[in-house]
Short mmCIF file of C-alpha atoms and ligand atoms in Angstrom, two decimals:
data_model
loop_
_atom_site.label_atom_id
_atom_site.label_comp_id
_atom_site.label_asym_id
_atom_site.label_seq_id
_atom_site.Cartn_x
_atom_site.Cartn_y
_atom_site.Cartn_z
CA MET K 75 -16.67 -181.04 35.60
CA LYS K 76 -19.67 -178.72 35.57
CA LEU K 77 -23.22 -179.86 34.93
CA ILE K 78 -25.24 -178.11 32.26
CA ASP K 79 -28.41 -178.06 34.31
CA GLY K 80 -31.36 -178.55 31.96
CA LYS K 81 -33.82 -178.01 34.76
CA LEU K 82 -32.35 -174.65 35.76
CA ILE K 83 -32.01 -173.43 32.16
CA SER K 84 -35.50 -174.56 31.17
CA GLU K 85 -36.94 -172.88 34.28
CA GLN K 86 -35.19 -169.62 33.29
CA ILE K 87 -36.58 -169.82 29.74
CA LYS K 88 -40.07 -170.65 31.00
CA ALA K 89 -39.99 -167.76 33.49
CA GLU K 90 -39.15 -165.39 30.61
CA ILE K 91 -42.01 -166.77 28.49
CA LYS K 92 -44.44 -166.62 31.40
CA ALA K 93 -43.61 -162.96 32.09
CA GLU K 94 -44.00 -162.05 28.42
CA VAL K 95 -47.33 -163.89 28.09
CA ALA K 96 -48.66 -162.31 31.30
CA ALA K 97 -47.73 -158.82 30.06
CA MET K 98 -49.52 -159.42 26.74
CA ILE K 99 -52.63 -160.69 28.49
CA ASP K 100 -52.56 -157.65 30.79
CA ASN K 101 -52.64 -155.56 27.61
CA GLY K 102 -55.84 -157.28 26.49
CA ALA K 103 -54.43 -159.91 24.16
CA ARG K 104 -55.53 -163.53 24.15
CA ALA K 105 -53.16 -166.26 25.32
CA PRO K 106 -50.94 -168.05 22.78
CA HIS K 107 -52.35 -171.44 21.75
CA LEU K 108 -50.43 -174.62 20.90
CA ALA K 109 -52.18 -177.72 19.55
CA ALA K 110 -50.77 -181.25 19.41
CA VAL K 111 -52.01 -184.02 17.16
CA LEU K 112 -51.48 -187.51 18.55
CA VAL K 113 -52.33 -190.43 16.29
CA GLY K 114 -52.54 -193.81 18.03
CA ASP K 115 -51.48 -194.77 21.54
CA ASP K 116 -47.69 -195.03 21.52
CA PRO K 117 -46.82 -194.83 25.27
CA ALA K 118 -43.70 -192.65 24.86
CA SER K 119 -45.60 -190.23 22.61
CA GLN K 120 -48.42 -189.99 25.16
CA THR K 121 -45.90 -189.11 27.87
CA TYR K 122 -44.22 -186.46 25.68
CA VAL K 123 -47.52 -184.87 24.70
CA ALA K 124 -48.77 -184.81 28.31
CA SER K 125 -45.54 -183.12 29.36
CA LYS K 126 -45.87 -180.52 26.60
CA GLU K 127 -49.44 -179.74 27.75
CA LYS K 128 -48.38 -179.43 31.39
CA ASN K 129 -45.54 -177.09 30.47
CA CYS K 130 -47.83 -174.93 28.32
CA GLN K 131 -50.12 -174.52 31.28
CA SER K 132 -47.23 -173.51 33.55
CA VAL K 133 -46.38 -170.49 31.34
CA GLY K 134 -49.90 -169.38 30.39
CA ILE K 135 -50.02 -170.92 26.90
CA THR K 136 -53.32 -172.59 26.02
CA SER K 137 -52.95 -176.14 24.75
CA THR K 138 -55.33 -178.48 22.95
CA LEU K 139 -54.72 -182.13 22.22
CA TYR K 140 -56.27 -183.72 19.13
CA ARG K 141 -56.31 -187.47 19.67
CA LEU K 142 -56.91 -189.57 16.58
CA ASP K 143 -57.35 -193.31 16.29
CA LYS K 144 -54.36 -195.24 14.93
CA SER K 145 -56.50 -196.59 12.07
CA ILE K 146 -57.43 -193.19 10.54
CA THR K 147 -56.74 -192.55 6.87
CA GLU K 148 -54.31 -190.02 5.43
CA LYS K 149 -57.27 -187.94 4.27
CA GLU K 150 -58.68 -187.78 7.81
CA LEU K 151 -55.32 -186.67 9.21
CA GLU K 152 -55.01 -184.13 6.40
CA ASN K 153 -58.45 -182.75 7.34
CA THR K 154 -57.32 -182.21 10.95
CA ILE K 155 -54.10 -180.54 9.77
CA ASN K 156 -56.04 -178.26 7.41
CA PHE K 157 -58.43 -177.34 10.19
CA LEU K 158 -55.49 -176.33 12.40
CA ASN K 159 -53.75 -174.56 9.49
CA ASN K 160 -56.83 -172.37 9.03
CA ASP K 161 -57.96 -171.81 12.62
CA PRO K 162 -56.87 -168.27 13.61
CA GLU K 163 -57.08 -169.24 17.29
CA ILE K 164 -54.25 -171.78 16.87
CA ASP K 165 -50.80 -170.17 16.69
CA GLY K 166 -48.79 -173.32 16.24
CA PHE K 167 -49.18 -177.07 16.28
CA ILE K 168 -47.21 -180.27 16.19
CA VAL K 169 -47.97 -183.69 14.80
CA GLN K 170 -46.35 -186.05 17.30
CA LEU K 171 -43.95 -188.54 15.71
CA PRO K 172 -43.66 -191.43 15.08
CA LEU K 173 -46.90 -191.82 13.12
CA PRO K 174 -48.44 -195.26 12.59
CA GLU K 175 -46.83 -197.09 9.71
CA GLN K 176 -49.52 -196.37 7.10
CA PHE K 177 -48.34 -192.74 7.01
CA ASP K 178 -45.53 -191.15 5.01
CA GLU K 179 -44.23 -188.78 7.71
CA GLN K 180 -42.50 -186.37 5.31
CA LYS K 181 -45.70 -186.07 3.27
CA ILE K 182 -47.73 -185.34 6.42
CA ILE K 183 -45.20 -182.77 7.70
CA SER K 184 -45.36 -180.99 4.34
CA MET K 185 -49.10 -180.42 4.88
CA ILE K 186 -48.44 -178.19 7.92
CA ASN K 187 -48.55 -174.42 7.34
CA PRO K 188 -44.85 -173.45 7.78
CA ASP K 189 -45.92 -170.40 9.82
CA LYS K 190 -47.52 -172.75 12.37
CA ASP K 191 -44.82 -175.44 12.21
CA VAL K 192 -43.40 -174.89 15.71
CA ASP K 193 -41.50 -178.19 15.44
CA GLY K 194 -39.48 -176.69 12.57
CA PHE K 195 -39.82 -179.89 10.54
CA HIS K 196 -41.44 -178.47 7.37
CA PRO K 197 -39.09 -178.24 4.34
CA VAL K 198 -39.56 -174.44 4.28
CA ASN K 199 -38.28 -174.12 7.85
CA VAL K 200 -35.43 -176.57 7.26
CA GLY K 201 -34.50 -174.54 4.15
CA LYS K 202 -34.56 -171.29 6.14
CA LEU K 203 -32.31 -172.88 8.76
CA VAL K 204 -29.79 -173.86 6.10
CA LEU K 205 -29.85 -170.34 4.61
CA GLY K 206 -29.66 -168.62 7.99
CA GLN K 207 -33.10 -167.04 7.55
CA ASP K 208 -35.58 -166.49 10.33
CA GLY K 209 -37.92 -169.47 10.74
CA PHE K 210 -38.70 -172.18 13.24
CA VAL K 211 -35.78 -174.28 14.45
CA SER K 212 -36.44 -177.83 15.65
CA ALA K 213 -36.81 -177.73 19.44
CA THR K 214 -34.04 -180.13 20.52
CA PRO K 215 -31.23 -178.33 18.65
CA ALA K 216 -32.72 -174.94 19.57
CA GLY K 217 -32.72 -175.98 23.25
CA ILE K 218 -29.09 -177.14 23.01
CA MET K 219 -28.11 -173.74 21.57
CA GLU K 220 -29.78 -172.13 24.62
CA MET K 221 -27.79 -174.44 26.91
CA LEU K 222 -24.49 -173.48 25.27
CA LYS K 223 -25.37 -169.77 25.29
CA ARG K 224 -26.64 -169.61 28.86
CA SER K 225 -23.67 -171.63 30.16
CA GLY K 226 -21.26 -169.17 28.49
CA ILE K 227 -19.57 -171.95 26.52
CA GLU K 228 -17.16 -170.69 23.85
CA THR K 229 -17.91 -172.27 20.45
CA VAL K 230 -16.13 -169.97 17.97
CA GLY K 231 -13.47 -171.87 16.02
CA LYS K 232 -14.00 -175.02 18.09
CA HIS K 233 -14.32 -178.50 16.64
CA CYS K 234 -17.90 -179.66 17.16
CA VAL K 235 -18.61 -183.32 16.46
CA VAL K 236 -22.24 -184.35 16.09
CA ILE K 237 -22.97 -188.09 16.20
CA GLY K 238 -26.23 -188.91 14.41
CA ARG K 239 -27.78 -187.38 11.28
CA SER K 240 -31.52 -187.47 12.01
CA ASN K 241 -33.75 -184.81 10.47
CA ILE K 242 -34.93 -183.80 13.96
CA VAL K 243 -31.62 -183.45 15.81
CA GLY K 244 -28.27 -184.33 14.20
CA THR K 245 -28.68 -182.61 10.85
CA PRO K 246 -30.14 -179.30 12.12
CA MET K 247 -27.64 -179.30 15.01
CA SER K 248 -24.69 -179.57 12.62
CA ILE K 249 -26.03 -176.68 10.55
CA LEU K 250 -26.70 -174.43 13.56
CA MET K 251 -23.21 -174.94 14.95
CA SER K 252 -21.60 -174.04 11.63
CA ARG K 253 -23.54 -170.80 11.16
CA THR K 254 -22.10 -167.33 11.81
CA THR K 255 -24.00 -166.99 15.08
CA ASN K 256 -23.04 -167.20 18.71
CA PRO K 257 -23.19 -170.02 19.74
CA GLY K 258 -22.00 -171.24 16.37
CA ASN K 259 -18.98 -170.48 14.18
CA SER K 260 -17.68 -173.97 14.97
CA THR K 261 -15.92 -176.35 12.62
CA VAL K 262 -18.43 -179.18 12.41
CA THR K 263 -18.03 -182.89 11.70
CA LEU K 264 -21.24 -184.91 11.32
CA CYS K 265 -20.69 -188.60 12.11
CA HIS K 266 -23.13 -191.42 11.40
CA SER K 267 -23.44 -195.18 11.07
CA LYS K 268 -21.13 -195.30 8.04
CA THR K 269 -18.40 -193.09 9.52
CA GLN K 270 -14.95 -194.62 9.63
CA ASN K 271 -12.75 -193.87 12.67
CA LEU K 272 -15.70 -192.57 14.66
CA LYS K 273 -13.83 -193.03 17.95
CA GLU K 274 -10.86 -190.94 16.80
CA ILE K 275 -13.07 -188.21 15.37
CA ALA K 276 -15.18 -188.05 18.54
CA ALA K 277 -12.00 -187.91 20.64
CA SER K 278 -10.88 -184.83 18.71
CA ALA K 279 -14.05 -182.89 19.58
CA ASP K 280 -14.04 -179.76 21.73
CA ILE K 281 -17.84 -180.03 21.73
CA LEU K 282 -19.36 -183.50 21.36
CA ILE K 283 -23.09 -183.85 20.69
CA ALA K 284 -24.38 -187.42 20.97
CA ALA K 285 -27.68 -188.00 19.16
CA ILE K 286 -27.25 -191.55 17.97
CA GLY K 287 -30.06 -193.29 19.84
CA LYS K 288 -27.91 -196.03 21.44
CA PRO K 289 -27.64 -196.33 25.23
CA ARG K 290 -24.20 -195.36 26.62
CA PHE K 291 -22.67 -195.42 23.12
CA VAL K 292 -20.14 -192.68 23.95
CA THR K 293 -17.50 -194.09 26.28
CA ALA K 294 -14.65 -192.26 28.02
CA ASP K 295 -12.06 -193.30 25.39
CA MET K 296 -14.10 -191.38 22.79
CA VAL K 297 -13.89 -188.10 24.70
CA LYS K 298 -11.08 -185.55 24.88
CA GLU K 299 -10.04 -184.25 28.30
CA GLY K 300 -11.94 -180.98 28.88
CA ALA K 301 -14.55 -181.52 26.14
CA VAL K 302 -18.10 -180.21 26.37
CA VAL K 303 -20.49 -183.18 26.10
CA ILE K 304 -24.17 -182.86 25.17
CA ASP K 305 -26.28 -186.01 25.52
CA VAL K 306 -29.48 -186.09 23.46
CA GLY K 307 -30.35 -189.75 24.13
CA ILE K 308 -32.89 -191.06 26.58
CA HIS K 309 -33.34 -194.82 27.12
CA ARG K 310 -35.02 -196.99 29.73
CA LEU K 311 -32.71 -199.71 31.03
CA GLU K 312 -33.97 -202.44 33.34
CA ASP K 313 -32.66 -201.94 36.87
CA SER K 314 -34.02 -204.13 39.66
CA SER K 315 -32.44 -201.88 42.30
CA LYS K 316 -34.89 -199.11 41.34
CA GLN K 317 -38.45 -199.05 42.63
CA SER K 318 -39.70 -198.38 39.09
CA GLY K 319 -37.71 -201.35 37.76
CA PHE K 320 -35.76 -199.20 35.29
CA ARG K 321 -33.32 -196.33 35.07
CA LEU K 322 -32.94 -193.65 32.44
CA VAL K 323 -29.63 -193.38 30.62
CA GLY K 324 -28.47 -191.35 27.66
CA ASP K 325 -26.28 -191.95 24.62
CA VAL K 326 -23.28 -191.16 26.86
CA ASP K 327 -21.75 -193.27 29.62
CA PHE K 328 -22.20 -190.44 32.12
CA ASP K 329 -20.33 -191.96 35.08
CA GLU K 330 -17.07 -192.36 33.14
CA VAL K 331 -17.34 -189.50 30.64
CA SER K 332 -18.18 -186.93 33.33
CA LYS K 333 -14.67 -187.53 34.79
CA LYS K 334 -13.12 -186.11 31.59
CA ALA K 335 -15.65 -183.52 30.42
CA SER K 336 -15.44 -179.83 31.33
CA TRP K 337 -19.22 -179.53 30.93
CA ILE K 338 -21.80 -182.29 30.52
CA THR K 339 -25.58 -182.61 30.36
CA PRO K 340 -27.22 -185.19 32.68
CA VAL K 341 -29.93 -187.68 31.70
CA PRO K 342 -32.58 -187.13 32.90
CA GLY K 343 -32.54 -183.41 33.69
CA GLY K 344 -30.72 -182.27 30.56
CA VAL K 345 -31.65 -181.86 26.91
CA GLY K 346 -35.21 -183.22 27.34
CA LEU K 347 -36.20 -180.25 29.48
CA THR K 348 -34.70 -177.57 27.26
CA THR K 349 -36.39 -179.20 24.25
CA ILE K 350 -39.80 -178.49 25.76
CA ALA K 351 -38.75 -174.96 26.73
CA ALA K 352 -37.67 -174.34 23.12
CA LEU K 353 -41.03 -175.59 21.83
CA LEU K 354 -42.72 -173.02 24.08
CA GLN K 355 -40.37 -170.33 22.73
CA ASN K 356 -41.35 -171.32 19.19
CA THR K 357 -45.04 -171.14 20.11
CA LEU K 358 -44.63 -167.64 21.53
CA LYS K 359 -42.77 -166.63 18.36
CA ALA K 360 -45.58 -168.02 16.16
CA TYR K 361 -48.12 -166.10 18.23
CA LYS K 362 -46.19 -162.85 17.96
CA LYS K 363 -45.78 -163.29 14.19
CA ALA K 364 -49.50 -163.96 13.75
CA SER K 365 -50.51 -160.88 15.73
CA LEU K 366 -48.26 -158.48 13.79
N1 LIG F 114 -41.12 -187.31 18.46
C1 LIG F 114 -39.93 -187.27 19.12
N2 LIG F 114 -39.51 -186.00 19.23
C2 LIG F 114 -40.44 -185.23 18.64
C3 LIG F 114 -40.57 -183.83 18.44
O1 LIG F 114 -39.71 -183.01 18.81
N3 LIG F 114 -41.70 -183.42 17.79
C4 LIG F 114 -42.64 -184.29 17.35
N4 LIG F 114 -43.68 -183.80 16.70
N5 LIG F 114 -42.54 -185.59 17.51
C5 LIG F 114 -41.46 -186.06 18.16
#
């Protein structure tokens, strides 16, 4: 078994971005600028946004956080989005999800200028992904493609099984893997909560991507000997033996599955890190497009 080291791969990607940003600044350009909109005080969202800001800083990308109270109206959020859409100093921005329950998330996402939608969630960018056109690809699937590419994993003609059909991960992942790119050119099966024979289908995968949001859902009997296993999940489980009182686990039972897999991503230290690196790549791309 070989580990797909998210830390190593994300450090490589960030070093490339940092060098490119430094060269542009040396040539007199301003730094790229990413903004994040955080509505409310969801603890996980605060952690994610803080990590995005820290990572921006580490590569020379300017970041600004717009914090809004959880009780704001749709109109007030729309005003912030329009401000960011029209500010030439902002290259890209994200609206951190989940939003408080008074908001229709799809409606809010549709307000973002697609050219600044570095999350790749806007219908225009999802449409471009489906058609194989150049746009922004959602960061988690984009980061997984980097992991497969940089690990030299063969995907052409392989059976790729994606478990989970979310708009953010499972659906775009299934489309990317079926495209005529490398990585890509796989035969893809998208499994979800209504799938019959999920165990058998998963066990036939050459590449298994678990994005189902259930701790240790994928057990060793669901994995073929020699499969490549990508774990998108991240969950806190109580663990009194840890100083923090919890441990992080993924959607995959790592201890058992790693005995059968040829390659596997750890949790933590896997997909989470390449997701942030891919968001930085998208921000640099937005910046370069805007300065053309
Ligand atoms: N919430 C969980 N993941 C994401 C993400 O990739 N982008 C945004 N905006 N919100 C999220």
